Amino acid sequence: MNDRSPNRCHGPLIRAKGSEIGPNDTGSFSPHGPKIKILTMEDDDIIRRSMAAYLVDRGYTVLEAPNGRLGLEIFRAEKPDLMLVDLRMPEVDGMQVLEAATRESPNTPIVVVSGVNATAHAIEALHLGAWDYLLKPIEDMAILLHAIETSLQRAWLIEENRRYQEYLEESVRKRTAELEKTNVALNAEIAERKRIQAEREKLIEKLESQNSELERFAYTVSHDLKSPLITIKGFLGVLEQDLDAHLGGHCAGEISEHMTRIGAAADRMFSFLEDLLELSRVGRLVNSPSDIQMGELAGEAVDLVGGPITASNIQVCVDQNLPVMRGDRVRLREVYQNLIENAVKYMGDQPDPKIEIGMRRGKGEAAVFFVRDNGIGIDPRSQEEIFGLFDKLDPASEGTGVGLSLARRILEVHGGHIWVESEGDGAGSTFCFTLASPK
Ligand code: ADP
């Protein structure tokens, strides 16, 4: 008998190591290796012995019982792999043996070898659990052998099936336990994420409240500082008139120059405060959103900067096929206006100055609006810095350094963002921005 290892087959055990029964290499159930035990219950000594001799010759281990009572005792003590049972025996007959053995060990094959050629007997025997029914005398022992092998094979299949079932149940149990473990881990992770999310939301809320507090502060400060400035400017005028009156109609040169400087500084401070005020308003004062044809909006902004554009003889090209977007019209026009004003201001001595306003499709097909100039360009290292409050690359240039911060804030409020693309000195600049809600 061949002892097959479970690893030779997929997944389920075909046969556990050490199992007594199993097919040999040719698939038959003739025993090799560990012997298969057959118990023969037969009261006729000659028949019993001849069957036993034949089976021993075939390699089986044979246990013999001359009657049913002894047979059952051996059956319980030795647990044979198969039983050959005669129906007519003294003390305990074959039917009783069948009944008891089937009840106690339903998977032990029992082949009835009967001298009674009666269908009713055969039916009853099969009904009581016999696996096969042979008639005596057995003229060809190959028939007996065949019945034994077939029953052993069936028993083996039943056992394999049971093992396979067990294997499946065990696999399901294991997998369920694993899944439960994963589930617990997942639940813990979900809880942790929820906690982090709640913490984040709290933090954002706190930041937003701090931000609006700062905006309120900037608003109050810039607003309140404007009135003393207006007073300074006013009294500067009065002072000028007084001096004119005292100094006979005109201010002395040096005094006049100092007063002009005071006036210019006050003007400059005034525009700082105006810009700051504007910036502080962006997050708070929201005009109700409307549908905006972006080409039209850019055209309006170009008109607002018409004077400087004409003065610098700049060619402006606006793509009229820009899409419709939803947003705060006034604020978005300010963005365009600021970018166009900058394009004019930082054109340098370009002999053929040009500004192009258009749109391209970015990642995920989002609309990227741009204002491109062929002016002085921006060093890649400074391209982030210019969006900071009061940041200017040339401190001597006119302007407060607030414009791009303002544009960035407006676009943030619209769920978009702004950036610049430039290869540096003399290469021109392209300011790009996105908005959250395409129409
Ligand atoms: P301001 O123009 O008032 O200085 P902005 O915030 O609008 O302030 O711009 C910040 C700085 O970015 C500018 O001072 C300038 O150095 C640089 N800049 C902005 N736009 C351009 C441009 N189109 N070309 C080159 N440099 C630019």
CSV table of C-alpha atoms and ligand atoms in Angstrom, one decimal:
chain,number,residue,atom,x,y,z
A,1,MET,CA,0.0,0.0,0.0
A,2,ASN,CA,1.4,3.3,-0.9
A,3,ASP,CA,1.5,6.0,1.7
A,4,ARG,CA,0.7,9.2,-0.2
A,5,SER,CA,1.9,12.5,1.3
A,6,PRO,CA,-0.7,15.3,1.5
A,7,ASN,CA,1.7,17.6,-0.3
A,8,ARG,CA,1.3,15.6,-3.5
A,9,CYS,CA,-2.2,17.1,-4.1
A,10,HIS,CA,-3.7,20.5,-4.1
A,11,GLY,CA,-5.0,21.9,-0.9
A,12,PRO,CA,-7.0,19.1,0.7
A,13,LEU,CA,-5.5,16.0,2.3
A,14,ILE,CA,-5.8,13.0,0.1
A,15,ARG,CA,-4.7,10.8,2.8
A,16,ALA,CA,-3.1,11.5,6.2
A,17,LYS,CA,0.3,10.0,6.9
A,18,GLY,CA,0.0,6.7,8.7
A,19,SER,CA,-3.5,6.0,7.5
A,20,GLU,CA,-4.0,2.3,7.1
A,21,ILE,CA,-6.0,2.4,3.9
A,22,GLY,CA,-5.3,3.9,0.6
A,23,PRO,CA,-4.7,3.0,-3.0
A,24,ASN,CA,-1.3,1.6,-4.1
A,25,ASP,CA,0.6,2.9,-7.1
A,26,THR,CA,-1.6,1.2,-9.5
A,27,GLY,CA,-4.7,2.6,-7.8
A,28,SER,CA,-5.8,-0.8,-6.5
A,29,PHE,CA,-6.3,-1.7,-2.9
A,30,SER,CA,-4.1,-4.7,-2.7
A,31,PRO,CA,-2.1,-4.1,0.5
A,32,HIS,CA,1.6,-3.2,0.6
A,33,GLY,CA,3.4,-1.8,3.6
A,34,PRO,CA,1.1,-1.5,6.6
A,35,LYS,CA,-1.3,-4.3,6.3
A,36,ILE,CA,-5.0,-4.1,5.9
A,37,LYS,CA,-6.9,-6.0,8.5
A,38,ILE,CA,-9.8,-8.1,7.4
A,39,LEU,CA,-12.1,-9.9,9.9
A,40,THR,CA,-13.8,-13.1,8.5
A,41,MET,CA,-16.9,-14.3,10.4
A,42,GLU,CA,-17.8,-17.7,9.1
A,43,ASP,CA,-18.9,-20.8,11.0
A,44,ASP,CA,-17.7,-23.2,8.3
A,45,ASP,CA,-14.1,-23.8,9.1
A,46,ILE,CA,-13.1,-25.0,5.7
A,47,ILE,CA,-14.6,-22.0,3.9
A,48,ARG,CA,-13.3,-19.5,6.5
A,49,ARG,CA,-9.8,-20.9,6.3
A,50,SER,CA,-9.7,-21.1,2.5
A,51,MET,CA,-10.8,-17.5,2.3
A,52,ALA,CA,-8.2,-16.5,4.9
A,53,ALA,CA,-5.4,-18.3,3.2
A,54,TYR,CA,-6.3,-16.7,-0.1
A,55,LEU,CA,-6.4,-13.2,1.4
A,56,VAL,CA,-3.2,-13.7,3.4
A,57,ASP,CA,-1.6,-14.7,0.1
A,58,ARG,CA,-2.7,-11.4,-1.3
A,59,GLY,CA,-1.0,-9.6,1.6
A,60,TYR,CA,-3.9,-8.9,3.9
A,61,THR,CA,-3.9,-9.5,7.6
A,62,VAL,CA,-6.8,-11.8,8.3
A,63,LEU,CA,-8.6,-12.3,11.7
A,64,GLU,CA,-10.9,-15.2,11.9
A,65,ALA,CA,-14.2,-15.7,14.0
A,66,PRO,CA,-16.3,-18.9,13.9
A,67,ASN,CA,-19.4,-17.1,15.1
A,68,GLY,CA,-21.1,-13.7,15.4
A,69,ARG,CA,-20.5,-13.2,19.1
A,70,LEU,CA,-16.7,-13.8,18.9
A,71,GLY,CA,-16.7,-11.8,15.6
A,72,LEU,CA,-18.2,-8.8,17.3
A,73,GLU,CA,-15.6,-9.1,20.2
A,74,ILE,CA,-12.7,-9.1,17.7
A,75,PHE,CA,-14.4,-6.3,15.7
A,76,ARG,CA,-14.5,-4.1,18.9
A,77,ALA,CA,-11.0,-5.0,20.0
A,78,GLU,CA,-9.1,-5.0,16.7
A,79,LYS,CA,-11.1,-2.4,14.7
A,80,PRO,CA,-10.6,-4.2,11.3
A,81,ASP,CA,-10.6,-2.3,8.0
A,82,LEU,CA,-13.2,-4.6,6.5
A,83,MET,CA,-15.4,-7.5,7.6
A,84,LEU,CA,-16.6,-10.6,5.7
A,85,VAL,CA,-19.8,-11.8,7.4
A,86,ASP,CA,-21.7,-15.0,6.9
A,87,LEU,CA,-25.4,-14.6,7.6
A,88,ARG,CA,-26.1,-17.9,9.2
A,89,MET,CA,-24.0,-18.3,12.3
A,90,PRO,CA,-24.5,-19.8,15.7
A,91,GLU,CA,-25.1,-17.6,18.8
A,92,VAL,CA,-25.2,-14.2,17.1
A,93,ASP,CA,-26.1,-14.3,13.4
A,94,GLY,CA,-24.9,-12.1,10.5
A,95,MET,CA,-27.9,-9.8,10.6
A,96,GLN,CA,-27.2,-9.0,14.3
A,97,VAL,CA,-23.6,-8.5,13.6
A,98,LEU,CA,-24.5,-6.1,10.7
A,99,GLU,CA,-26.8,-4.1,12.9
A,100,ALA,CA,-24.3,-3.7,15.8
A,101,ALA,CA,-21.2,-3.1,13.7
A,102,THR,CA,-22.9,-0.5,11.4
A,103,ARG,CA,-24.3,1.3,14.5
A,104,GLU,CA,-20.9,1.3,16.2
A,105,SER,CA,-18.7,2.0,13.1
A,106,PRO,CA,-20.7,3.1,10.1
A,107,ASN,CA,-17.6,3.6,7.9
A,108,THR,CA,-16.2,0.1,8.3
A,109,PRO,CA,-17.1,-1.8,5.1
A,110,ILE,CA,-19.0,-5.1,5.6
A,111,VAL,CA,-19.2,-7.6,2.8
A,112,VAL,CA,-21.8,-10.3,3.4
A,113,VAL,CA,-20.9,-13.7,2.1
A,114,SER,CA,-24.0,-15.8,2.4
A,115,GLY,CA,-25.1,-19.2,1.5
A,116,VAL,CA,-28.7,-18.1,1.3
A,117,ASN,CA,-29.7,-17.3,-2.2
A,118,ALA,CA,-32.8,-15.2,-1.3
A,119,THR,CA,-33.4,-11.7,-2.5
A,120,ALA,CA,-35.2,-10.8,0.7
A,121,HIS,CA,-32.1,-11.7,2.7
A,122,ALA,CA,-29.9,-9.6,0.4
A,123,ILE,CA,-32.2,-6.7,0.6
A,124,GLU,CA,-32.4,-6.9,4.4
A,125,ALA,CA,-28.6,-7.2,4.7
A,126,LEU,CA,-28.0,-4.2,2.4
A,127,HIS,CA,-30.7,-2.3,4.4
A,128,LEU,CA,-28.8,-3.0,7.6
A,129,GLY,CA,-25.7,-1.6,6.2
A,130,ALA,CA,-23.9,-4.3,4.2
A,131,TRP,CA,-21.7,-2.8,1.5
A,132,ASP,CA,-21.8,-5.8,-0.8
A,133,TYR,CA,-23.4,-9.2,-1.0
A,134,LEU,CA,-21.7,-12.4,-2.3
A,135,LEU,CA,-23.1,-15.9,-2.6
A,136,LYS,CA,-21.3,-19.0,-1.4
A,137,PRO,CA,-19.7,-21.1,-2.7
A,138,ILE,CA,-17.4,-18.5,-4.2
A,139,GLU,CA,-16.2,-20.2,-7.2
A,140,ASP,CA,-13.8,-17.6,-8.4
A,141,MET,CA,-11.9,-15.9,-5.5
A,142,ALA,CA,-11.2,-13.0,-7.8
A,143,ILE,CA,-14.8,-12.0,-7.2
A,144,LEU,CA,-14.2,-11.9,-3.5
A,145,LEU,CA,-11.1,-9.9,-4.1
A,146,HIS,CA,-12.9,-7.4,-6.3
A,147,ALA,CA,-15.7,-6.9,-3.7
A,148,ILE,CA,-13.1,-6.3,-1.0
A,149,GLU,CA,-11.1,-3.8,-3.1
A,150,THR,CA,-14.2,-1.9,-4.2
A,151,SER,CA,-15.5,-1.6,-0.6
A,152,LEU,CA,-12.1,-0.6,0.7
A,153,GLN,CA,-11.9,2.0,-2.1
A,154,ARG,CA,-15.3,3.4,-1.1
A,155,ALA,CA,-14.3,3.5,2.5
A,156,TRP,CA,-11.2,5.3,1.6
A,157,LEU,CA,-13.2,7.8,-0.5
A,158,ILE,CA,-15.6,8.4,2.4
A,159,GLU,CA,-12.7,9.0,4.8
A,160,GLU,CA,-11.0,11.3,2.3
A,161,ASN,CA,-14.2,13.2,1.9
A,162,ARG,CA,-14.5,13.5,5.7
A,163,ARG,CA,-10.9,14.8,5.9
A,164,TYR,CA,-11.5,17.2,3.1
A,165,GLN,CA,-14.5,18.5,4.8
A,166,GLU,CA,-12.5,18.9,8.0
A,167,TYR,CA,-9.8,20.6,6.1
A,168,LEU,CA,-12.3,23.0,4.5
A,169,GLU,CA,-13.9,23.8,7.9
A,170,GLU,CA,-10.5,24.4,9.5
A,171,SER,CA,-9.6,26.7,6.6
A,172,VAL,CA,-12.8,28.6,7.0
A,173,ARG,CA,-12.3,28.8,10.7
A,174,LYS,CA,-8.7,30.1,10.3
A,175,ARG,CA,-9.7,32.6,7.6
A,176,THR,CA,-12.6,33.9,9.7
A,177,ALA,CA,-10.2,34.4,12.6
A,178,GLU,CA,-7.8,36.2,10.3
A,179,LEU,CA,-10.6,38.4,9.0
A,180,GLU,CA,-11.8,39.1,12.4
A,181,LYS,CA,-8.3,40.2,13.4
A,182,THR,CA,-8.0,42.4,10.3
A,183,ASN,CA,-11.4,43.8,11.0
A,184,VAL,CA,-10.3,44.7,14.5
A,185,ALA,CA,-7.2,46.4,13.1
A,186,LEU,CA,-9.2,48.2,10.5
A,187,ASN,CA,-11.7,49.4,13.0
A,188,ALA,CA,-8.9,50.7,15.2
A,189,GLU,CA,-7.4,52.5,12.1
A,190,ILE,CA,-10.7,54.0,11.2
A,191,ALA,CA,-11.1,55.3,14.8
A,192,GLU,CA,-7.6,56.7,14.7
A,193,ARG,CA,-8.3,58.4,11.4
A,194,LYS,CA,-11.5,59.8,12.7
A,195,ARG,CA,-9.7,61.2,15.7
A,196,ILE,CA,-7.0,62.8,13.5
A,197,GLN,CA,-9.7,64.2,11.2
A,198,ALA,CA,-11.5,65.7,14.2
A,199,GLU,CA,-8.3,67.1,15.5
A,200,ARG,CA,-7.5,68.6,12.0
A,201,GLU,CA,-11.0,70.1,11.8
A,202,LYS,CA,-10.5,71.7,15.2
A,203,LEU,CA,-7.2,73.1,14.2
A,204,ILE,CA,-8.6,74.4,10.9
A,205,GLU,CA,-11.4,76.0,12.8
A,206,LYS,CA,-8.9,77.6,15.2
A,207,LEU,CA,-6.7,78.8,12.4
A,208,GLU,CA,-9.7,80.2,10.5
A,209,SER,CA,-10.8,82.1,13.6
A,210,GLN,CA,-7.2,83.4,14.2
A,211,ASN,CA,-7.0,84.4,10.6
A,212,SER,CA,-10.2,86.3,10.6
A,213,GLU,CA,-9.1,87.9,13.9
A,214,LEU,CA,-5.9,89.0,12.2
A,215,GLU,CA,-7.9,90.3,9.2
A,216,ARG,CA,-10.1,92.2,11.5
A,217,PHE,CA,-7.0,93.6,13.2
A,218,ALA,CA,-5.4,94.6,9.9
A,219,TYR,CA,-8.6,96.2,8.8
A,220,THR,CA,-9.0,98.2,12.0
A,221,VAL,CA,-5.3,99.3,12.1
A,222,SER,CA,-5.2,100.3,8.5
A,223,HIS,CA,-8.5,102.0,8.7
A,224,ASP,CA,-7.7,103.9,11.8
A,225,LEU,CA,-4.2,104.9,10.6
A,226,LYS,CA,-5.7,106.5,7.5
A,227,SER,CA,-7.4,109.4,9.4
A,228,PRO,CA,-4.2,110.7,11.1
A,229,LEU,CA,-2.6,110.5,7.7
A,230,ILE,CA,-5.3,112.5,6.2
A,231,THR,CA,-4.8,115.0,9.0
A,232,ILE,CA,-1.1,115.2,8.3
A,233,LYS,CA,-1.7,115.8,4.6
A,234,GLY,CA,-4.3,118.4,5.4
A,235,PHE,CA,-2.1,120.3,7.8
A,236,LEU,CA,0.8,120.0,5.4
A,237,GLY,CA,-1.3,122.0,3.0
A,238,VAL,CA,-2.2,124.5,5.7
A,239,LEU,CA,1.5,124.8,6.7
A,240,GLU,CA,2.4,125.4,3.1
A,241,GLN,CA,-0.1,128.2,2.9
A,242,ASP,CA,1.1,129.7,6.2
A,243,LEU,CA,4.7,129.6,5.1
A,244,ASP,CA,3.8,131.2,1.8
A,245,ALA,CA,2.0,133.9,3.6
A,246,HIS,CA,4.9,134.5,6.0
A,247,LEU,CA,7.6,134.2,3.5
A,248,GLY,CA,6.1,136.5,1.0
A,249,GLY,CA,4.2,134.4,-1.5
A,250,HIS,CA,6.5,131.4,-1.9
A,251,CYS,CA,8.1,128.7,0.3
A,252,ALA,CA,11.8,128.8,0.7
A,253,GLY,CA,13.5,126.1,-1.5
A,254,GLU,CA,14.7,123.7,1.3
A,255,ILE,CA,11.5,123.9,3.4
A,256,SER,CA,9.4,123.3,0.3
A,257,GLU,CA,11.5,120.3,-0.6
A,258,HIS,CA,11.1,118.8,2.9
A,259,MET,CA,7.4,119.4,2.8
A,260,THR,CA,7.2,117.7,-0.6
A,261,ARG,CA,9.0,114.7,0.9
A,262,ILE,CA,6.7,114.5,3.9
A,263,GLY,CA,3.8,114.7,1.4
A,264,ALA,CA,5.2,111.9,-0.7
A,265,ALA,CA,5.9,109.7,2.3
A,266,ALA,CA,2.3,110.3,3.5
A,267,ASP,CA,1.0,109.4,0.1
A,268,ARG,CA,3.0,106.2,0.0
A,269,MET,CA,1.9,105.3,3.5
A,270,PHE,CA,-1.7,106.0,2.4
A,271,SER,CA,-1.4,103.5,-0.5
A,272,PHE,CA,0.1,100.9,1.8
A,273,LEU,CA,-2.8,101.3,4.1
A,274,GLU,CA,-5.3,101.2,1.2
A,275,ASP,CA,-3.7,97.9,0.0
A,276,LEU,CA,-3.7,96.4,3.4
A,277,LEU,CA,-7.3,97.4,3.9
A,278,GLU,CA,-8.1,95.8,0.6
A,279,LEU,CA,-6.3,92.6,1.6
A,280,SER,CA,-8.0,92.4,5.0
A,281,ARG,CA,-11.4,92.7,3.2
A,282,VAL,CA,-10.9,89.8,0.7
A,283,GLY,CA,-11.7,87.0,3.2
A,284,ARG,CA,-14.7,88.9,4.7
A,285,LEU,CA,-16.6,90.9,2.2
A,286,VAL,CA,-17.8,88.5,-0.4
A,287,ASN,CA,-19.8,89.8,-3.4
A,288,SER,CA,-22.4,87.2,-4.4
A,289,PRO,CA,-21.0,84.9,-7.1
A,290,SER,CA,-22.1,85.1,-10.7
A,291,ASP,CA,-21.4,83.4,-14.0
A,292,ILE,CA,-18.5,85.2,-15.6
A,293,GLN,CA,-17.3,85.0,-19.2
A,294,MET,CA,-13.6,85.1,-18.4
A,295,GLY,CA,-12.5,86.7,-21.8
A,296,GLU,CA,-14.9,89.5,-21.3
A,297,LEU,CA,-13.6,90.0,-17.7
A,298,ALA,CA,-10.0,90.1,-18.9
A,299,GLY,CA,-11.1,92.7,-21.6
A,300,GLU,CA,-12.6,94.9,-18.8
A,301,ALA,CA,-9.3,94.7,-16.8
A,302,VAL,CA,-7.3,95.6,-19.9
A,303,ASP,CA,-9.5,98.7,-20.4
A,304,LEU,CA,-8.8,99.7,-16.8
A,305,VAL,CA,-5.1,99.6,-17.5
A,306,GLY,CA,-5.6,101.3,-20.9
A,307,GLY,CA,-3.6,104.4,-20.1
A,308,PRO,CA,-0.3,102.7,-19.2
A,309,ILE,CA,-0.7,100.1,-22.0
A,310,THR,CA,-1.0,102.8,-24.6
A,311,ALA,CA,1.8,104.8,-23.1
A,312,SER,CA,4.1,101.9,-23.3
A,313,ASN,CA,2.9,100.9,-26.7
A,314,ILE,CA,2.1,97.3,-25.6
A,315,GLN,CA,0.3,94.9,-27.8
A,316,VAL,CA,-2.4,93.0,-25.8
A,317,CYS,CA,-4.0,89.9,-27.1
A,318,VAL,CA,-7.1,88.4,-25.2
A,319,ASP,CA,-8.4,85.0,-26.1
A,320,GLN,CA,-12.2,85.6,-26.5
A,321,ASN,CA,-13.0,81.9,-26.2
A,322,LEU,CA,-12.3,81.6,-22.5
A,323,PRO,CA,-14.9,79.6,-20.6
A,324,VAL,CA,-17.6,80.8,-18.2
A,325,MET,CA,-16.6,80.5,-14.6
A,326,ARG,CA,-18.5,81.2,-11.4
A,327,GLY,CA,-17.1,83.6,-8.9
A,328,ASP,CA,-16.9,87.1,-7.5
A,329,ARG,CA,-16.7,89.2,-10.6
A,330,VAL,CA,-15.2,92.3,-8.9
A,331,ARG,CA,-12.5,90.4,-7.1
A,332,LEU,CA,-11.6,88.3,-10.2
A,333,ARG,CA,-11.3,91.5,-12.3
A,334,GLU,CA,-8.9,92.8,-9.6
A,335,VAL,CA,-6.8,89.7,-10.1
A,336,TYR,CA,-6.6,90.3,-13.9
A,337,GLN,CA,-6.0,94.0,-13.4
A,338,ASN,CA,-3.2,93.4,-11.0
A,339,LEU,CA,-1.5,90.8,-13.3
A,340,ILE,CA,-1.9,93.1,-16.3
A,341,GLU,CA,-0.5,96.2,-14.4
A,342,ASN,CA,2.5,94.1,-13.3
A,343,ALA,CA,3.0,92.9,-16.8
A,344,VAL,CA,3.1,96.6,-17.9
A,345,LYS,CA,5.3,97.7,-14.9
A,346,TYR,CA,7.9,94.9,-15.3
A,347,MET,CA,8.1,95.0,-19.1
A,348,GLY,CA,11.6,96.5,-19.0
A,349,ASP,CA,13.0,97.9,-22.2
A,350,GLN,CA,11.5,95.3,-24.4
A,351,PRO,CA,11.4,96.7,-28.0
A,352,ASP,CA,8.3,94.7,-29.0
A,353,PRO,CA,6.2,94.5,-25.7
A,354,LYS,CA,3.4,92.0,-25.7
A,355,ILE,CA,0.8,90.7,-23.3
A,356,GLU,CA,-1.2,87.6,-24.0
A,357,ILE,CA,-4.2,86.5,-21.9
A,358,GLY,CA,-5.6,83.0,-22.4
A,359,MET,CA,-6.2,79.6,-21.1
A,360,ARG,CA,-4.7,76.1,-21.3
A,361,ARG,CA,-5.8,72.7,-19.9
A,362,GLY,CA,-3.8,71.5,-16.9
A,363,LYS,CA,-3.7,68.2,-15.1
A,364,GLY,CA,-7.1,66.6,-14.8
A,365,GLU,CA,-8.3,68.9,-17.6
A,366,ALA,CA,-8.7,71.8,-15.1
A,367,ALA,CA,-8.7,75.3,-16.8
A,368,VAL,CA,-5.5,77.1,-16.2
A,369,PHE,CA,-5.9,80.9,-17.0
A,370,PHE,CA,-2.7,82.8,-17.8
A,371,VAL,CA,-1.4,86.3,-18.3
A,372,ARG,CA,1.9,86.1,-20.3
A,373,ASP,CA,4.3,89.0,-20.9
A,374,ASN,CA,7.7,89.2,-22.6
A,375,GLY,CA,9.1,91.5,-20.0
A,376,ILE,CA,12.0,91.2,-17.5
A,377,GLY,CA,11.1,87.7,-16.2
A,378,ILE,CA,11.6,86.3,-12.7
A,379,ASP,CA,14.4,84.3,-11.4
A,380,PRO,CA,13.1,80.8,-10.6
A,381,ARG,CA,14.5,81.1,-7.0
A,382,SER,CA,12.2,84.1,-6.4
A,383,GLN,CA,9.1,82.7,-7.9
A,384,GLU,CA,7.5,81.7,-4.6
A,385,GLU,CA,8.7,84.7,-2.6
A,386,ILE,CA,6.9,87.3,-4.8
A,387,PHE,CA,3.5,86.2,-3.5
A,388,GLY,CA,4.5,87.1,0.0
A,389,LEU,CA,3.0,90.3,1.6
A,390,PHE,CA,5.2,93.4,0.8
A,391,ASP,CA,7.7,91.3,-1.1
A,392,LYS,CA,9.3,93.1,-4.0
A,393,LEU,CA,12.3,91.9,-6.0
A,394,ASP,CA,13.4,95.5,-6.6
A,395,PRO,CA,12.9,97.5,-3.4
A,396,ALA,CA,13.3,100.7,-5.5
A,397,SER,CA,10.4,99.9,-7.8
A,398,GLU,CA,7.1,101.6,-7.4
A,399,GLY,CA,4.3,99.6,-5.8
A,400,THR,CA,3.7,98.2,-2.3
A,401,GLY,CA,4.4,94.5,-2.9
A,402,VAL,CA,0.8,93.7,-1.9
A,403,GLY,CA,-0.8,93.1,-5.3
A,404,LEU,CA,0.2,89.4,-5.7
A,405,SER,CA,-0.7,88.6,-2.1
A,406,LEU,CA,-4.1,90.1,-2.8
A,407,ALA,CA,-4.5,88.0,-6.0
A,408,ARG,CA,-3.4,84.9,-4.2
A,409,ARG,CA,-5.9,85.5,-1.3
A,410,ILE,CA,-8.7,86.2,-3.8
A,411,LEU,CA,-8.0,83.0,-5.7
A,412,GLU,CA,-7.8,81.0,-2.5
A,413,VAL,CA,-11.2,82.2,-1.5
A,414,HIS,CA,-12.3,80.9,-4.9
A,415,GLY,CA,-10.8,77.5,-4.2
A,416,GLY,CA,-8.0,78.0,-6.8
A,417,HIS,CA,-4.4,79.0,-6.7
A,418,ILE,CA,-1.8,81.1,-8.5
A,419,TRP,CA,1.8,80.5,-9.6
A,420,VAL,CA,4.3,82.0,-12.0
A,421,GLU,CA,6.4,80.3,-14.7
A,422,SER,CA,9.5,82.1,-16.0
A,423,GLU,CA,12.9,81.0,-17.1
A,424,GLY,CA,14.5,84.0,-15.4
A,425,ASP,CA,16.1,87.3,-16.5
A,426,GLY,CA,14.7,88.7,-19.7
A,427,ALA,CA,12.6,85.6,-20.5
A,428,GLY,CA,9.2,87.1,-19.7
A,429,SER,CA,6.7,85.7,-17.2
A,430,THR,CA,3.5,83.7,-17.3
A,431,PHE,CA,1.2,84.1,-14.3
A,432,CYS,CA,-1.2,81.2,-14.1
A,433,PHE,CA,-4.2,80.6,-12.0
A,434,THR,CA,-7.0,78.1,-11.5
A,435,LEU,CA,-10.5,78.4,-10.0
A,436,ALA,CA,-12.5,75.8,-8.3
A,437,SER,CA,-15.8,75.6,-10.2
A,438,PRO,CA,-15.7,75.4,-14.0
A,439,LYS,CA,-19.0,75.9,-15.7
B,1,ADP,P1,4.2,95.3,-6.6
B,1,ADP,O1,4.0,95.2,-8.0
B,1,ADP,O2,3.3,96.3,-6.0
B,1,ADP,O3,5.7,95.4,-6.2
B,1,ADP,P2,3.2,92.6,-6.4
B,1,ADP,O4,2.9,91.8,-5.3
B,1,ADP,O5,2.2,92.9,-7.5
B,1,ADP,O6,3.7,94.0,-5.9
B,1,ADP,O7,4.5,92.0,-7.1
B,1,ADP,C1,5.6,91.6,-6.3
B,1,ADP,C2,6.9,91.6,-7.0
B,1,ADP,O8,6.9,90.5,-8.0
B,1,ADP,C3,7.1,92.8,-7.8
B,1,ADP,O9,7.8,93.8,-7.0
B,1,ADP,C4,8.1,92.3,-8.9
B,1,ADP,O10,9.4,92.3,-8.4
B,1,ADP,C5,7.6,90.9,-9.1
B,1,ADP,N1,6.7,90.9,-10.3
B,1,ADP,C6,5.4,90.8,-10.3
B,1,ADP,N2,4.9,90.7,-11.6
B,1,ADP,C7,6.0,90.6,-12.4
B,1,ADP,C8,6.1,90.5,-13.8
B,1,ADP,N3,5.1,90.4,-14.6
B,1,ADP,N4,7.4,90.4,-14.3
B,1,ADP,C9,8.4,90.5,-13.5
B,1,ADP,N5,8.4,90.6,-12.2
B,1,ADP,C10,7.1,90.7,-11.6
